[in-house]
Short mmCIF file of N, CA and C in Angstrom, two decimals:
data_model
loop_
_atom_site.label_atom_id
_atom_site.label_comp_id
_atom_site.label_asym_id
_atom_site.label_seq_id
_atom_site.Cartn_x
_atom_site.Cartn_y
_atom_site.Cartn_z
N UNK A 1 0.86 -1.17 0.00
CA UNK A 1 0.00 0.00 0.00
C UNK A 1 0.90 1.24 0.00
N UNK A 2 0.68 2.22 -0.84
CA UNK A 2 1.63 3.27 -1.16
C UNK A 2 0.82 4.61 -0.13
N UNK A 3 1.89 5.71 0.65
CA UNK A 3 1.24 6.22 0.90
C UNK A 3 0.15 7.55 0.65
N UNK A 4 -0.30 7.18 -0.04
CA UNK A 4 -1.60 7.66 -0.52
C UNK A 4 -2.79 7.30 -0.10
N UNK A 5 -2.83 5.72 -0.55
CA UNK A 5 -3.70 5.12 -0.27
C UNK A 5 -3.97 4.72 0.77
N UNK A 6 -2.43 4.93 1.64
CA UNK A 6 -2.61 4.80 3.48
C UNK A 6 -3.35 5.44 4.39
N UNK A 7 -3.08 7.08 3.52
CA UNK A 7 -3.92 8.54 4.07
C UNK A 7 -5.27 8.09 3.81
N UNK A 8 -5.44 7.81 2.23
CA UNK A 8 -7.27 7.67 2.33
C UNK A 8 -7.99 6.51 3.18
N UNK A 9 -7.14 5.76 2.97
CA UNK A 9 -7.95 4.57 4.10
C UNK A 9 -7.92 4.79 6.01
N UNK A 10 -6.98 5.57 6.17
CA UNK A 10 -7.27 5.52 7.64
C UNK A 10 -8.00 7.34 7.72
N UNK A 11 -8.45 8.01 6.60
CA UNK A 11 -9.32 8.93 6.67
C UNK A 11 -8.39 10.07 7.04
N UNK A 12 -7.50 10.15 6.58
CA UNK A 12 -6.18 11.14 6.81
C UNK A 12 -6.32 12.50 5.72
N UNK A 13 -6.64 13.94 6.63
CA UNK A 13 -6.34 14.68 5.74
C UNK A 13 -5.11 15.58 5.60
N UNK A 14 -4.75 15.36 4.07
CA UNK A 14 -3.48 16.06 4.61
C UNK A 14 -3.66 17.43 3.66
N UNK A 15 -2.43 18.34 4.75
CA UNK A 15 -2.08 19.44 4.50
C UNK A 15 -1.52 19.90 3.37
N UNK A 16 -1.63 20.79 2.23
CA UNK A 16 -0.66 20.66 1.09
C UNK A 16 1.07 21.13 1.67
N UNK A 17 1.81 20.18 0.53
CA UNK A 17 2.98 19.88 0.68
C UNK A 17 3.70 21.68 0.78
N UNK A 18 4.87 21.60 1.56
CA UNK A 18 5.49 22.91 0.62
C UNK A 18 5.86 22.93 -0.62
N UNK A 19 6.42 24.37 -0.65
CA UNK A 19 7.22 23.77 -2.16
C UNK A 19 8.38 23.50 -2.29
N UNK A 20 9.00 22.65 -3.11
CA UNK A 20 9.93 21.86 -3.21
C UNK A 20 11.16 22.15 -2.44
N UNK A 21 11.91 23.64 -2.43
CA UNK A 21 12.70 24.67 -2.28
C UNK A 21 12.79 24.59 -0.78
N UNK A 22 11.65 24.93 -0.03
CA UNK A 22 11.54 25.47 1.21
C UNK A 22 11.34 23.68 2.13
N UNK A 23 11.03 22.53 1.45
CA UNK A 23 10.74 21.09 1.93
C UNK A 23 12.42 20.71 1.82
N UNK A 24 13.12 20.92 0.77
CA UNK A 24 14.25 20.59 1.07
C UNK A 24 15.37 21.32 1.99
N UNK A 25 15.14 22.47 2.16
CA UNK A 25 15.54 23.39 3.19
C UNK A 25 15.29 22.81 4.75
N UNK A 26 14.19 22.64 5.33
CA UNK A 26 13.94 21.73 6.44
C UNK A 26 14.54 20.38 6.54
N UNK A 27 14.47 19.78 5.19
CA UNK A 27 15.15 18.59 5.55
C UNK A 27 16.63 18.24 5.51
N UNK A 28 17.16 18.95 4.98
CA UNK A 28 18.62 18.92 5.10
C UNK A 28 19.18 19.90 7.00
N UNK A 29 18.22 20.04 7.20
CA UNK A 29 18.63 20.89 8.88
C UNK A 29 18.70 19.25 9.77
N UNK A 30 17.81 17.88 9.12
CA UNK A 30 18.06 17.03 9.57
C UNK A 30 19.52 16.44 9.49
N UNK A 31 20.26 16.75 9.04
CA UNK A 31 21.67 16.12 8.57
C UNK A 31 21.54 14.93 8.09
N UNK A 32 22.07 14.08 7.20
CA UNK A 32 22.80 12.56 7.20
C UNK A 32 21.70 12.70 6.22
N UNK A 33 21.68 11.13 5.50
CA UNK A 33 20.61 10.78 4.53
C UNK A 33 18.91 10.29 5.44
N UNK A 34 18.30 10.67 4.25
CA UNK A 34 17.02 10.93 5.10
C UNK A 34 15.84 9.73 4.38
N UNK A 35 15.48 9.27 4.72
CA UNK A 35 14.90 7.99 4.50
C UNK A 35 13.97 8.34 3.42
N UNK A 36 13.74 6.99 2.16
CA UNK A 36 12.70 7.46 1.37
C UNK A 36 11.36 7.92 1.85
N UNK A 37 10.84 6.96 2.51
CA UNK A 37 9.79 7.49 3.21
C UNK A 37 9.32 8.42 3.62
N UNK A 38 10.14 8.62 4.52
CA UNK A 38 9.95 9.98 4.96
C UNK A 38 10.25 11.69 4.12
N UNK A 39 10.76 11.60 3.15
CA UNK A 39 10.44 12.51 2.12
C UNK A 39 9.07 12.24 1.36
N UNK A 40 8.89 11.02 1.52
CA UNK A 40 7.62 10.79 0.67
C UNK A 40 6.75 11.10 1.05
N UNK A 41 7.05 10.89 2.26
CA UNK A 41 5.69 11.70 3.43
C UNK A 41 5.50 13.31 2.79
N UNK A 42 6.43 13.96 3.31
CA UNK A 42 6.69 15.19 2.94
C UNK A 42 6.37 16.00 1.66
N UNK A 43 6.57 15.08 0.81
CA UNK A 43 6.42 15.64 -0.82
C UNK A 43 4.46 15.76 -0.61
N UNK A 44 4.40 14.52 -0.30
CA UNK A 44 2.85 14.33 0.13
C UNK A 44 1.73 15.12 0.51
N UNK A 45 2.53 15.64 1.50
CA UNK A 45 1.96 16.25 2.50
C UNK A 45 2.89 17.60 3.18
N UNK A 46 1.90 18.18 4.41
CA UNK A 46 2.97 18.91 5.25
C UNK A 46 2.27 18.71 6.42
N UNK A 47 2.24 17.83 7.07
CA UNK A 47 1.20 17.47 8.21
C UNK A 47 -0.28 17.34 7.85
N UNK A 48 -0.77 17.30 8.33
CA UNK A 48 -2.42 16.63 8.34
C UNK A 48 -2.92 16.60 9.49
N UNK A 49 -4.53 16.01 9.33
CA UNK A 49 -5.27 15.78 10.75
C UNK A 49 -6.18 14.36 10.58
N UNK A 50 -6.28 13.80 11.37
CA UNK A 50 -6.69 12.69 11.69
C UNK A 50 -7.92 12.68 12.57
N UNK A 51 -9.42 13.44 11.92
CA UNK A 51 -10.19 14.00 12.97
C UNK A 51 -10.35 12.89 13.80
N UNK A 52 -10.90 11.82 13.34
CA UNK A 52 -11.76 10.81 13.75
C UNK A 52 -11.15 10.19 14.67
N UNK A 53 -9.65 10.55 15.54
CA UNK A 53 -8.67 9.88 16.52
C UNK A 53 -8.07 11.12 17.39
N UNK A 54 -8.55 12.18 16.81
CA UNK A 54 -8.04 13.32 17.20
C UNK A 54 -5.86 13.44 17.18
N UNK A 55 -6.09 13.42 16.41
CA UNK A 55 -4.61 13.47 16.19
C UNK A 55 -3.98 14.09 15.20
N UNK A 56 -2.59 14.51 14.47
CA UNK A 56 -2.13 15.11 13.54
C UNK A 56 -1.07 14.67 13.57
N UNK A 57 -0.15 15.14 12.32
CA UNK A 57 1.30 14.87 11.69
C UNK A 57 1.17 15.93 11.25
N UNK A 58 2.83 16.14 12.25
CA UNK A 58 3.23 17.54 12.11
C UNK A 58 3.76 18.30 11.04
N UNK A 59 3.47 19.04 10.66
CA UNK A 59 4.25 20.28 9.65
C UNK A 59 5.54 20.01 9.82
N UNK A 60 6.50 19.92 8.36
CA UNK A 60 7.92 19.31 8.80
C UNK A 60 9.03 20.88 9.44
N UNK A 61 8.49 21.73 9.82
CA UNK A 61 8.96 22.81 9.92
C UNK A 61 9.05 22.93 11.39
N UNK A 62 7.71 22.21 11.65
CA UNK A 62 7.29 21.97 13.35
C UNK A 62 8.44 20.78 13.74
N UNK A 63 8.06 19.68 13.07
CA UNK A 63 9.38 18.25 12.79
C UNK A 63 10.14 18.67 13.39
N UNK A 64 10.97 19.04 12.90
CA UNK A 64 12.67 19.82 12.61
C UNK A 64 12.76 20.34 14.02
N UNK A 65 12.00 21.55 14.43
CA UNK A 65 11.64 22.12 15.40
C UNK A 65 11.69 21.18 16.73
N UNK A 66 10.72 20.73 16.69
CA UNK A 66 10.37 19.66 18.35
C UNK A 66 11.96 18.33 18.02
N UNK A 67 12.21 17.91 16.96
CA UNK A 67 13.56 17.49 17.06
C UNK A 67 14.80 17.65 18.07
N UNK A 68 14.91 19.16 17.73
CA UNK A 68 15.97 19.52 18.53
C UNK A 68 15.33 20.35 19.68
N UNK A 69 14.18 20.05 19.80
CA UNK A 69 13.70 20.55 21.56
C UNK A 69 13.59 19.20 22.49
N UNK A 70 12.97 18.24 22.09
CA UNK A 70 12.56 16.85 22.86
C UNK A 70 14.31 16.31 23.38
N UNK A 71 14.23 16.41 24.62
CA UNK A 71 15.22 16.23 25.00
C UNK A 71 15.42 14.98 25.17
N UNK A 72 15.28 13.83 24.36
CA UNK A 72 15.97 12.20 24.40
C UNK A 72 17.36 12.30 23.60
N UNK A 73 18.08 11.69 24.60
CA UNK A 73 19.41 11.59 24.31
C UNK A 73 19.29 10.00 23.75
N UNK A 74 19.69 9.46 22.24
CA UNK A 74 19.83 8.33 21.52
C UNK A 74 20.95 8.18 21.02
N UNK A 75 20.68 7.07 20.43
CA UNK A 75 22.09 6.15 19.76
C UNK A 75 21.09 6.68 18.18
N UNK A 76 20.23 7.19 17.66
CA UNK A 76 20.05 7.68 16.25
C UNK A 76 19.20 8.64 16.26
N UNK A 77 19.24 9.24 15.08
CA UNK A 77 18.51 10.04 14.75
C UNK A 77 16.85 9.92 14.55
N UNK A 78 15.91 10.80 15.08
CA UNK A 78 14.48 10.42 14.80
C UNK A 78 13.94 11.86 14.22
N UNK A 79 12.84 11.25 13.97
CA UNK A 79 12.11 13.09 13.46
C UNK A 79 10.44 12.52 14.15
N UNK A 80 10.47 13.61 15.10
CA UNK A 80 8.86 13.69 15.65
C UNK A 80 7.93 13.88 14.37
N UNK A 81 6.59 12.52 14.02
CA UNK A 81 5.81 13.22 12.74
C UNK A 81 4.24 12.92 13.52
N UNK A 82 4.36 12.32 14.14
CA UNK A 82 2.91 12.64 14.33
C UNK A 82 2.26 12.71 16.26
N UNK A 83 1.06 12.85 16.58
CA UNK A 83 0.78 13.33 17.68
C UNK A 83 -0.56 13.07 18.30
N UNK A 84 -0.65 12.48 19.09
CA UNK A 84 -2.50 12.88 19.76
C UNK A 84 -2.80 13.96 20.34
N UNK A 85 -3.77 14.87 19.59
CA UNK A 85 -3.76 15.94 20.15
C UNK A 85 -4.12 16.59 21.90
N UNK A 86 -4.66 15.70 22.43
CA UNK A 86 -4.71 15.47 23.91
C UNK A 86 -3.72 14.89 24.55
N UNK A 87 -2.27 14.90 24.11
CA UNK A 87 -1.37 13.61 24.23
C UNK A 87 -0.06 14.33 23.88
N UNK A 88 0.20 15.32 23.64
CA UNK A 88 1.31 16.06 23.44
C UNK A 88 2.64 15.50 23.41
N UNK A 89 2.74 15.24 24.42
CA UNK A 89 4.12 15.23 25.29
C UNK A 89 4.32 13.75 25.26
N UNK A 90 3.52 12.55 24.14
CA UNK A 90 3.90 11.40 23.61
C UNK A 90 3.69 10.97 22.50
N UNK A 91 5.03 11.66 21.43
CA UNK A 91 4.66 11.64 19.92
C UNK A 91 5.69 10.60 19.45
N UNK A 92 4.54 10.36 18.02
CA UNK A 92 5.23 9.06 17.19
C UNK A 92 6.42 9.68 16.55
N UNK A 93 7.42 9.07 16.50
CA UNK A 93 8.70 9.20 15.79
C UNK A 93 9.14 8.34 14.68
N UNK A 94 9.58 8.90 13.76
CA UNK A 94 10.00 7.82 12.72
C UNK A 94 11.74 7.89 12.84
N UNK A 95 12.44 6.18 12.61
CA UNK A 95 13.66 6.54 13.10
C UNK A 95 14.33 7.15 11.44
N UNK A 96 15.53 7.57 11.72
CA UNK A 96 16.23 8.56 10.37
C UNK A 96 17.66 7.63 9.77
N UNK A 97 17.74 6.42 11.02
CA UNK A 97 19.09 6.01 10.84
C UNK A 97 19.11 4.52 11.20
N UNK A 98 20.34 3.44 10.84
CA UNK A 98 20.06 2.59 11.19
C UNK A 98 20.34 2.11 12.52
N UNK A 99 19.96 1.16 13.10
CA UNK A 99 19.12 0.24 12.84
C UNK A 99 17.46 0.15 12.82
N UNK A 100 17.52 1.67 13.27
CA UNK A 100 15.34 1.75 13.07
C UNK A 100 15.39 2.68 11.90
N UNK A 101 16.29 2.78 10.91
CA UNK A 101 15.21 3.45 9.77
C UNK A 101 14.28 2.84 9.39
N UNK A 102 13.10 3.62 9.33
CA UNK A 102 12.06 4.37 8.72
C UNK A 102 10.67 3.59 9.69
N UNK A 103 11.58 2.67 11.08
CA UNK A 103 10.39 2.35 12.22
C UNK A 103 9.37 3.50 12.55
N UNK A 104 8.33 3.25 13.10
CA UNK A 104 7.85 4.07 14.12
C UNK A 104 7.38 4.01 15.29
N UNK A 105 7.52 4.35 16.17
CA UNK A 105 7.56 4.25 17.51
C UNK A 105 7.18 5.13 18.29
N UNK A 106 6.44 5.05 19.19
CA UNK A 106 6.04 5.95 20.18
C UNK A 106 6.65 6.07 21.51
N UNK A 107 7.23 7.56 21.55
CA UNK A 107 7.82 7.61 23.01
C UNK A 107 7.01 7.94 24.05
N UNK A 108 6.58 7.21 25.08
CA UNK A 108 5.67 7.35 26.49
C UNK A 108 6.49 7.88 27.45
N UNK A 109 6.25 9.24 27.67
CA UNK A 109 7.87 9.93 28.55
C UNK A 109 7.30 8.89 30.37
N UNK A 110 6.13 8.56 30.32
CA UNK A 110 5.84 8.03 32.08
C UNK A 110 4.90 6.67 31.47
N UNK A 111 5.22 6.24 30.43
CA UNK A 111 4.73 4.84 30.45
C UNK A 111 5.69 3.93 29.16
N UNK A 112 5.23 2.91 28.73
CA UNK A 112 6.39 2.10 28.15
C UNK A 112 6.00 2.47 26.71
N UNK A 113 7.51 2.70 25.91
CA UNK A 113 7.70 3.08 24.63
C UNK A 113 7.56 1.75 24.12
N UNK A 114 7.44 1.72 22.46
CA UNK A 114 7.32 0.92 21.81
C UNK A 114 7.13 0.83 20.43
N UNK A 115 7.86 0.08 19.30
CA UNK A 115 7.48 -0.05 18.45
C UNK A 115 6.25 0.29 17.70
N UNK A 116 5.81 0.73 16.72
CA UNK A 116 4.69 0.33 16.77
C UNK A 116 4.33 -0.11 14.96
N UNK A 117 4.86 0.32 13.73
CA UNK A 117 4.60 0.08 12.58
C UNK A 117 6.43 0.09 11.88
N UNK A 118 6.54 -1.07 11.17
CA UNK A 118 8.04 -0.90 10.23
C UNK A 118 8.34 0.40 9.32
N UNK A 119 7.28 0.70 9.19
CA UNK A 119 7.30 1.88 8.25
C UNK A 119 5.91 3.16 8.31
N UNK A 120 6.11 4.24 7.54
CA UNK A 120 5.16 5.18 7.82
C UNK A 120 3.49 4.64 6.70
N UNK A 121 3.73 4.03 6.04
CA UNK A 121 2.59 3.82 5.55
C UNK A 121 1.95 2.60 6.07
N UNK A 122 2.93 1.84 6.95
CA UNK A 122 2.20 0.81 7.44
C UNK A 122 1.30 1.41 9.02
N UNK A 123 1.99 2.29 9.27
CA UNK A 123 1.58 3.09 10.72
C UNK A 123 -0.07 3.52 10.27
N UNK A 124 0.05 4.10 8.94
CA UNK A 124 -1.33 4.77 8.70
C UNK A 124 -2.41 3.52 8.21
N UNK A 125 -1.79 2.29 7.39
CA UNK A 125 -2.77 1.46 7.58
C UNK A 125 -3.26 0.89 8.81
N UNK A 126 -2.46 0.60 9.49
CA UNK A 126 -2.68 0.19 11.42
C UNK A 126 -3.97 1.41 11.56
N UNK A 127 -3.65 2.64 11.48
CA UNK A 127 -4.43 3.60 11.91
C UNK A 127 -6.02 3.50 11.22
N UNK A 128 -5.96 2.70 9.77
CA UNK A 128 -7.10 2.77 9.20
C UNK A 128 -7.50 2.06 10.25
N UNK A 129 -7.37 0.93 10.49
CA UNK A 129 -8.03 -0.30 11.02
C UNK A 129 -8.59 -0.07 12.49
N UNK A 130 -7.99 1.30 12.68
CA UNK A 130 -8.67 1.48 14.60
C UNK A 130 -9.81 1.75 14.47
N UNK A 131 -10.57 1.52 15.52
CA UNK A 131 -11.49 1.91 15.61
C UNK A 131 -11.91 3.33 15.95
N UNK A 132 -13.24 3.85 15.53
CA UNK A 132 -13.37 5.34 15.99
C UNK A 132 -13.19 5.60 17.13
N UNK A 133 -12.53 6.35 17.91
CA UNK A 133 -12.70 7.03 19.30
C UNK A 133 -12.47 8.41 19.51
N UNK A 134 -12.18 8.91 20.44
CA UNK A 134 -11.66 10.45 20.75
C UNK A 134 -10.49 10.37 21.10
N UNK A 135 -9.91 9.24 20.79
CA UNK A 135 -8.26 9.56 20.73
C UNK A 135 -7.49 8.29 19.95
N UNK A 136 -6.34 8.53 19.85
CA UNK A 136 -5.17 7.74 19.44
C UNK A 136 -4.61 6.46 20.26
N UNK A 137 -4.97 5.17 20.53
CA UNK A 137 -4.88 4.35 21.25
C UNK A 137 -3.30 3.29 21.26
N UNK A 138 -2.02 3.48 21.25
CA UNK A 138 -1.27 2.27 21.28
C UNK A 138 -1.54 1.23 21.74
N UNK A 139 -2.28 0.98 22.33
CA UNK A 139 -2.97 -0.44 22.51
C UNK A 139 -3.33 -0.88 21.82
N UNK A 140 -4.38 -0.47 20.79
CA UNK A 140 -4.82 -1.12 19.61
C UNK A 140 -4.74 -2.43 19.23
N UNK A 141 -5.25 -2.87 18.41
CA UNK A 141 -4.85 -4.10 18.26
C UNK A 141 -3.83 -4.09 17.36
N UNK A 142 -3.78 -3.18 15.76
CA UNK A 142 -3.76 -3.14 14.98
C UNK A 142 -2.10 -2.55 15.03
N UNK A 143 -1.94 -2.43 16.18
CA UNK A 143 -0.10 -1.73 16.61
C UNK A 143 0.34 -2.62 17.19
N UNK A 144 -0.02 -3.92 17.44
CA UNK A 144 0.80 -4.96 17.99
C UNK A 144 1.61 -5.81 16.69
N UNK A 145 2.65 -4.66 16.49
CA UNK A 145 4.06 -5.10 15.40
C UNK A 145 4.01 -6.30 15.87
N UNK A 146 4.26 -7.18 14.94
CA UNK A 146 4.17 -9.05 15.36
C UNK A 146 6.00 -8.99 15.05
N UNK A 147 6.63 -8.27 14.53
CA UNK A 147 7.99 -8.41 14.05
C UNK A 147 9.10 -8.45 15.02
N UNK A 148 9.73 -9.73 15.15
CA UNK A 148 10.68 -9.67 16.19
C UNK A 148 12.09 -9.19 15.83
N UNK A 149 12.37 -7.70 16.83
CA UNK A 149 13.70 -7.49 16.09
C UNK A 149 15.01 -7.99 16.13
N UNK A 150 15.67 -7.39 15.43
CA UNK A 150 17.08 -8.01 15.37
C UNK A 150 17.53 -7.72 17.11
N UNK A 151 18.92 -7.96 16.93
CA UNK A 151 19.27 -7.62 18.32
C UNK A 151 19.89 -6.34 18.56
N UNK A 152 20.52 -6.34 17.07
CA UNK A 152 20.89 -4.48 16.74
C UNK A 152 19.30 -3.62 16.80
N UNK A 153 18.56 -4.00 16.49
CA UNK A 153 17.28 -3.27 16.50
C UNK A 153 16.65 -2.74 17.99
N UNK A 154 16.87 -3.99 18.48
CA UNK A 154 15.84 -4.08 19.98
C UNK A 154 17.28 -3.52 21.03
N UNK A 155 18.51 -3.36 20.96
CA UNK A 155 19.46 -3.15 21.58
C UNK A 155 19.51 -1.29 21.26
N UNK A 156 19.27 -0.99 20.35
CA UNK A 156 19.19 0.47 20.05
C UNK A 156 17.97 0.92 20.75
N UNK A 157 16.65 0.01 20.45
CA UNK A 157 15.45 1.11 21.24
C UNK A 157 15.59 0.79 22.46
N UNK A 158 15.95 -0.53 22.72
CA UNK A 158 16.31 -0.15 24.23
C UNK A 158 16.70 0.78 24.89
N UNK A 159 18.11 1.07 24.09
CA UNK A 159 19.08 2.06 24.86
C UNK A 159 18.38 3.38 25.02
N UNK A 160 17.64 3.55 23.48
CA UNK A 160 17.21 5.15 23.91
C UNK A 160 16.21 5.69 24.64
N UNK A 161 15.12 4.17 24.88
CA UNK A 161 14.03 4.27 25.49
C UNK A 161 14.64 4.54 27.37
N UNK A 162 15.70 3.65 27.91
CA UNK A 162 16.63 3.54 29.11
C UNK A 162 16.98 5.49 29.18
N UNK A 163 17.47 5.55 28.05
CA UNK A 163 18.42 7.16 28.61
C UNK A 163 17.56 8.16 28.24
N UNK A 164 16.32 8.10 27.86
CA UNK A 164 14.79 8.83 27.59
C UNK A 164 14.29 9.15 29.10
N UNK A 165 13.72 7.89 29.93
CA UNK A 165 13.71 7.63 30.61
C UNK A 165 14.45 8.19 32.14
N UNK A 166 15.98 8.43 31.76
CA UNK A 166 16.25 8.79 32.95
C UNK A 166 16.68 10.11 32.95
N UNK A 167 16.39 10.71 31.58
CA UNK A 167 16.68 12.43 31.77
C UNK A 167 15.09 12.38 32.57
N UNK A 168 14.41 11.65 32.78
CA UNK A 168 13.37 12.76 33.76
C UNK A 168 13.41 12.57 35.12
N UNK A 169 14.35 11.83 35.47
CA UNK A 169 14.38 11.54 36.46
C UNK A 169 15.08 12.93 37.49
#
């Protein structure tokens, strides 16, 4: 499923894209190579809203922004893209580098982080499949990634989820 057809099926509206000029300007403030996906997102779009879960994906300008504010110290690079809007302060991340490029995952700054889709268009099909509510649920059924990771995989979110974790302490 390409994402297009990810947006229309989980009822995703999105924002028009920037233009080309000013989208690659934001994304090169990310440094290093930047995952297909996640430009694809971008070309796509420039955030969106997700009435029916109350949620959004952020403007990559906002991205970039809450990037270098969210204070998790990691072993890679991530870019904050999406959000429950009652839920702020626990947004989905897509990773930028390996061993989680182009995962997504949700950081729970006071409950347990986790995987949740291999990729961004699989995140939005998961999302078709929820059910309606007034919010964004990781519980879901439809976010229980069945994929067991490598040990480079699960050894990286570990680590960053561990040193996430104890800056709040």
């Amino acid at each position: 499923m390409d994402l297009r057809e990810a947006f229309e099926a989980a009822g995703f509206c999105a924002a028009e894209p920037l233009a080309e000029q000013a989208r690659r300007q934001h994304l090169s403030r990310l440094g290093g190579e930047i995952p297909a996906e996640v430009e694809a997102f971008y070309e796509q779009c420039d955030g969106g809203t997700l009435q029916r879960l109350s949620c959004r994906a952020y403007p990559l300008s906002e991205a970039v922004g809450l990037m270098r504010i969210y204070n998790f110290r990691a072993d890679i690079r991530y870019l904050p893209f999406f959000v429950a809007v009652e839920n702020e302060s626990d947004p989905c991340m897509v990773g930028l580098e390996p061993p989680l490029t182009g995962y997504v995952f949700q950081h729970c700054h006071d409950d347990v982080s986790r995987i949740l889709a291999p990729s961004i268009s699989s995140f939005f099909h998961a999302l078709a499949s929820q059910d309606d509510d007034e919010f964004f649920c990781i519980e879901e059924a439809a976010f229980l990634y069945p994929k067991d990771l490598s040990d480079a995989e699960q050894a990286t979110f570990d680590g960053m989820m561990a040193r996430s974790m104890t800056d709040l302490e």
